Structures are given as C-alpha cells and as structure tokens.
Tab-separated table of C-alpha atoms and ligand atoms in Angstrom:
chain	number	residue	atom	x	y	z
A	24	MET	CA	127.673	163.770	125.548
A	25	PRO	CA	124.195	162.365	126.134
A	26	ARG	CA	123.110	159.748	123.617
A	27	ILE	CA	119.577	160.005	122.287
A	28	LEU	CA	117.940	157.406	120.054
A	29	ILE	CA	115.486	158.715	117.440
A	30	VAL	CA	113.263	155.879	116.260
A	31	ASN	CA	110.586	155.907	113.576
A	32	GLY	CA	108.163	153.063	113.029
A	33	PRO	CA	106.264	151.660	110.058
A	34	ASN	CA	105.592	153.665	106.910
A	35	LEU	CA	107.577	156.651	108.122
A	36	ASN	CA	110.211	155.740	105.520
A	37	LEU	CA	107.579	156.900	103.010
A	38	LEU	CA	107.539	160.488	104.281
A	39	GLY	CA	107.560	162.891	101.374
A	40	LYS	CA	105.347	160.607	99.275
A	41	ARG	CA	102.881	159.422	101.885
A	42	GLU	CA	99.725	161.550	102.260
A	43	PRO	CA	101.673	164.844	102.127
A	44	GLU	CA	98.557	166.782	103.110
A	45	ILE	CA	98.768	165.014	106.486
A	46	TYR	CA	102.470	164.301	106.937
A	47	GLY	CA	104.095	167.093	104.911
A	48	SER	CA	106.418	166.900	101.942
A	49	GLU	CA	109.737	166.434	103.710
A	50	THR	CA	111.476	163.051	103.520
A	51	LEU	CA	112.614	161.194	106.639
A	52	ASP	CA	116.200	161.520	105.495
A	53	LYS	CA	115.897	165.293	105.243
A	54	MET	CA	114.202	165.530	108.620
A	55	ASN	CA	116.928	163.417	110.199
A	56	LYS	CA	119.638	165.618	108.667
A	57	ARG	CA	117.998	168.688	110.226
A	58	LEU	CA	117.806	166.918	113.588
A	59	ASP	CA	121.425	165.843	113.279
A	60	ALA	CA	122.498	169.466	112.703
A	61	MET	CA	120.428	170.580	115.673
A	62	ALA	CA	121.919	167.829	117.860
A	63	LYS	CA	125.453	168.968	117.000
A	64	GLU	CA	124.635	172.491	118.151
A	65	LEU	CA	123.119	171.138	121.356
A	66	HIS	CA	126.090	168.805	121.973
A	67	ILE	CA	123.921	165.721	121.874
A	68	ASP	CA	124.853	162.481	120.194
A	69	VAL	CA	121.894	161.167	118.164
A	70	GLU	CA	121.362	157.809	116.510
A	71	PHE	CA	118.581	157.284	113.968
A	72	PHE	CA	116.658	154.085	113.314
A	73	GLN	CA	113.594	153.305	111.215
A	74	SER	CA	111.893	150.004	110.640
A	75	ASN	CA	108.589	148.730	109.371
A	76	SER	CA	108.906	145.691	111.582
A	77	GLU	CA	107.812	145.617	115.216
A	78	GLY	CA	110.381	142.918	116.048
A	79	GLU	CA	113.260	144.894	114.546
A	80	ILE	CA	112.364	147.972	116.587
A	81	ILE	CA	112.176	145.847	119.738
A	82	ASP	CA	115.540	144.176	118.958
A	83	TYR	CA	117.101	147.590	118.328
A	84	LEU	CA	115.786	149.001	121.611
A	85	GLN	CA	116.944	145.922	123.523
A	86	GLN	CA	120.438	146.336	122.053
A	87	LYS	CA	120.817	150.118	122.321
A	88	GLY	CA	118.327	151.195	124.954
A	89	PHE	CA	120.247	150.252	128.105
A	90	GLU	CA	123.223	152.426	127.080
A	91	ALA	CA	121.275	155.442	125.812
A	92	ASP	CA	120.145	158.488	127.790
A	93	GLY	CA	116.860	159.081	126.032
A	94	LEU	CA	114.487	157.959	123.329
A	95	ILE	CA	112.428	159.998	120.883
A	96	ILE	CA	109.993	157.650	119.204
A	97	ASN	CA	107.305	157.947	116.569
A	98	PRO	CA	105.860	154.441	116.699
A	99	GLY	CA	103.551	155.007	113.685
A	100	ALA	CA	100.544	152.710	113.799
A	101	PHE	CA	102.205	150.569	116.529
A	102	THR	CA	101.244	153.460	118.813
A	103	HIS	CA	97.703	152.249	118.857
A	104	TYR	CA	98.146	148.566	119.680
A	105	SER	CA	101.694	147.382	120.329
A	106	TYR	CA	101.943	146.201	123.920
A	107	ALA	CA	105.274	144.610	122.951
A	108	LEU	CA	106.715	147.999	122.050
A	109	ARG	CA	105.311	149.498	125.221
A	110	ASP	CA	106.856	146.667	127.258
A	111	VAL	CA	110.336	147.118	125.796
A	112	ILE	CA	110.297	150.843	126.602
A	113	THR	CA	109.488	149.943	130.198
A	114	ALA	CA	112.001	147.070	130.220
A	115	ILE	CA	114.975	149.192	129.167
A	116	GLY	CA	114.019	151.860	131.695
A	117	ILE	CA	114.699	154.727	129.331
A	118	GLU	CA	113.209	158.210	129.465
A	119	ALA	CA	111.140	158.533	126.318
A	120	VAL	CA	109.145	161.126	124.397
A	121	GLU	CA	106.430	159.993	121.968
A	122	VAL	CA	106.138	162.093	118.819
A	123	HIS	CA	103.521	162.199	116.062
A	124	LEU	CA	103.700	164.380	112.995
A	125	SER	CA	99.918	164.652	112.737
A	126	ASN	CA	97.497	165.417	115.545
A	127	ILE	CA	96.309	161.902	116.426
A	128	TYR	CA	93.319	163.330	118.335
A	129	SER	CA	91.838	165.102	115.324
A	130	ARG	CA	91.804	162.105	112.991
A	131	GLU	CA	90.114	158.682	112.964
A	132	LYS	CA	88.854	157.380	116.296
A	133	PHE	CA	91.319	154.448	116.419
A	134	ARG	CA	94.242	156.904	116.443
A	135	ARG	CA	93.072	158.602	119.623
A	136	LYS	CA	94.326	155.757	121.767
A	137	SER	CA	98.040	155.393	122.435
A	138	VAL	CA	99.174	152.338	124.387
A	139	ILE	CA	102.645	153.924	124.515
A	140	ALA	CA	101.648	157.217	126.174
A	141	PRO	CA	101.363	155.840	129.748
A	142	VAL	CA	105.024	154.713	129.774
A	143	VAL	CA	106.670	157.830	128.330
A	144	THR	CA	107.409	161.210	129.878
A	145	GLY	CA	105.110	162.929	127.414
A	146	GLN	CA	103.604	163.004	123.978
A	147	ILE	CA	103.999	165.696	121.303
A	148	THR	CA	101.435	165.417	118.547
A	149	GLY	CA	100.517	167.558	115.555
A	150	PHE	CA	103.611	169.729	115.141
A	151	GLY	CA	105.251	167.869	112.264
A	152	PHE	CA	109.055	168.047	112.325
A	153	TYR	CA	108.953	170.408	115.301
A	154	GLY	CA	107.727	167.589	117.538
A	155	TYR	CA	111.100	165.852	117.187
A	156	ALA	CA	112.913	169.194	117.581
A	157	MET	CA	110.978	169.969	120.778
A	158	ALA	CA	111.811	166.556	122.188
A	159	LEU	CA	115.482	167.036	121.347
A	160	SER	CA	115.574	170.416	123.017
A	161	TYR	CA	113.915	168.852	126.083
A	162	PHE	CA	116.731	166.297	126.320
A	163	ALA	CA	119.332	169.036	125.783
A	164	ASP	CA	117.983	170.990	128.753
A	165	LEU	CA	117.724	167.849	130.846
A	166	LYS	CA	121.466	167.261	130.578
A	167	GLU	CA	122.105	170.779	131.936
A	168	GLU	CA	120.312	169.936	135.203
B	15	DQA	C1	101.700	158.896	113.086
B	15	DQA	C2	100.213	158.745	113.432
B	15	DQA	C3	99.801	157.289	113.391
B	15	DQA	O1	98.428	157.164	113.681
B	15	DQA	C4	100.053	156.713	112.017
B	15	DQA	O2	99.741	155.329	112.003
B	15	DQA	C5	101.440	156.943	111.531
B	15	DQA	C6	102.048	158.249	111.771
B	15	DQA	C7	102.123	160.393	112.989
B	15	DQA	O3	103.312	160.645	112.992
B	15	DQA	O4	101.256	161.268	112.872
B	15	DQA	O5	102.039	156.109	110.859
B	15	DQA	O6	102.458	158.310	114.128
C-alpha cells in the first residue's frame, strides 16, 4: 500500500474556530477522519501530522519523507516565506501536492506568492476539504499506473 503523509502547518489546528467564513466550520480532526475513511477505500495508508513549528515539520519530513510515497501539505503561512520547508521537500525527493483551504490568489497580496509551489507537482487552492481529497485521489490513481 502506498504511504502518503498529510501535513498541516501553523494555525490549522484551530480549524473550526479560526475565521470560519474563510476556512469553514469543520475541525482538523474531523477533516482528517474523513480523509482516513477515504484512504481506506482507496487502499492508501495515510499518516497525519500538524505542527505550529517550522522546525518540527522539517524534522518530521526528514524522518518520514524518505520512506513515504507522497506528501499532501498545507503549509499555512509558511507557504509564503519558508525556504527551509521548500528545501526539505526537495531534499527528501518526495512527490508533493500543496493544498490551501482558501483561494490564496483572491486574498491579501502577500498570500499570492508561494515559495513551495515551484517544488511540488501542483497546487490546489480554494476548495476547502476537497483540496485534500483531490490530492488523495491523485495519489490513488498514481499507484495504479
Ligand atoms: C492557508 C492560506 C495561508 O495563506 C494561511 O496563512 C493559512 C491557511 C489555507 O489553507 O488557505 O494558514 O494555507
């Protein structure tokens, strides 16, 4: 079974309470449970990780990334400036999909730039939960090839 890491960055632990008009009312835990159910149907092994700390996300990816088959990552605000996060994605040589709940191109100007986008296969932005689901179904089809 392919192993996919699903990583959420800073403040995404506050989903449900955090600006629900932008990020929706579902908690991260609930979203992850839905993804877990979907992964079971798709015969994919998923592992979830969330941290507010850049270093912890990097440590996690260094530990797990070499063994995994794919990465679905919502880097939160690190999207816009973390070269360290970008470098670790390149370093572990993993196929990755960048996900954002909100449409980062329709909000403040600083959100329009992603330093992560150039090192991932693609970016899904603005579809809420479905962004993660789309990425998961991409990895499910990839394993069929
Ligand atoms: C986000 C968008 C980022 O700009 C923001 O800093 C987040 C969440 C999203 O999922 O829409 O924390 O990544």
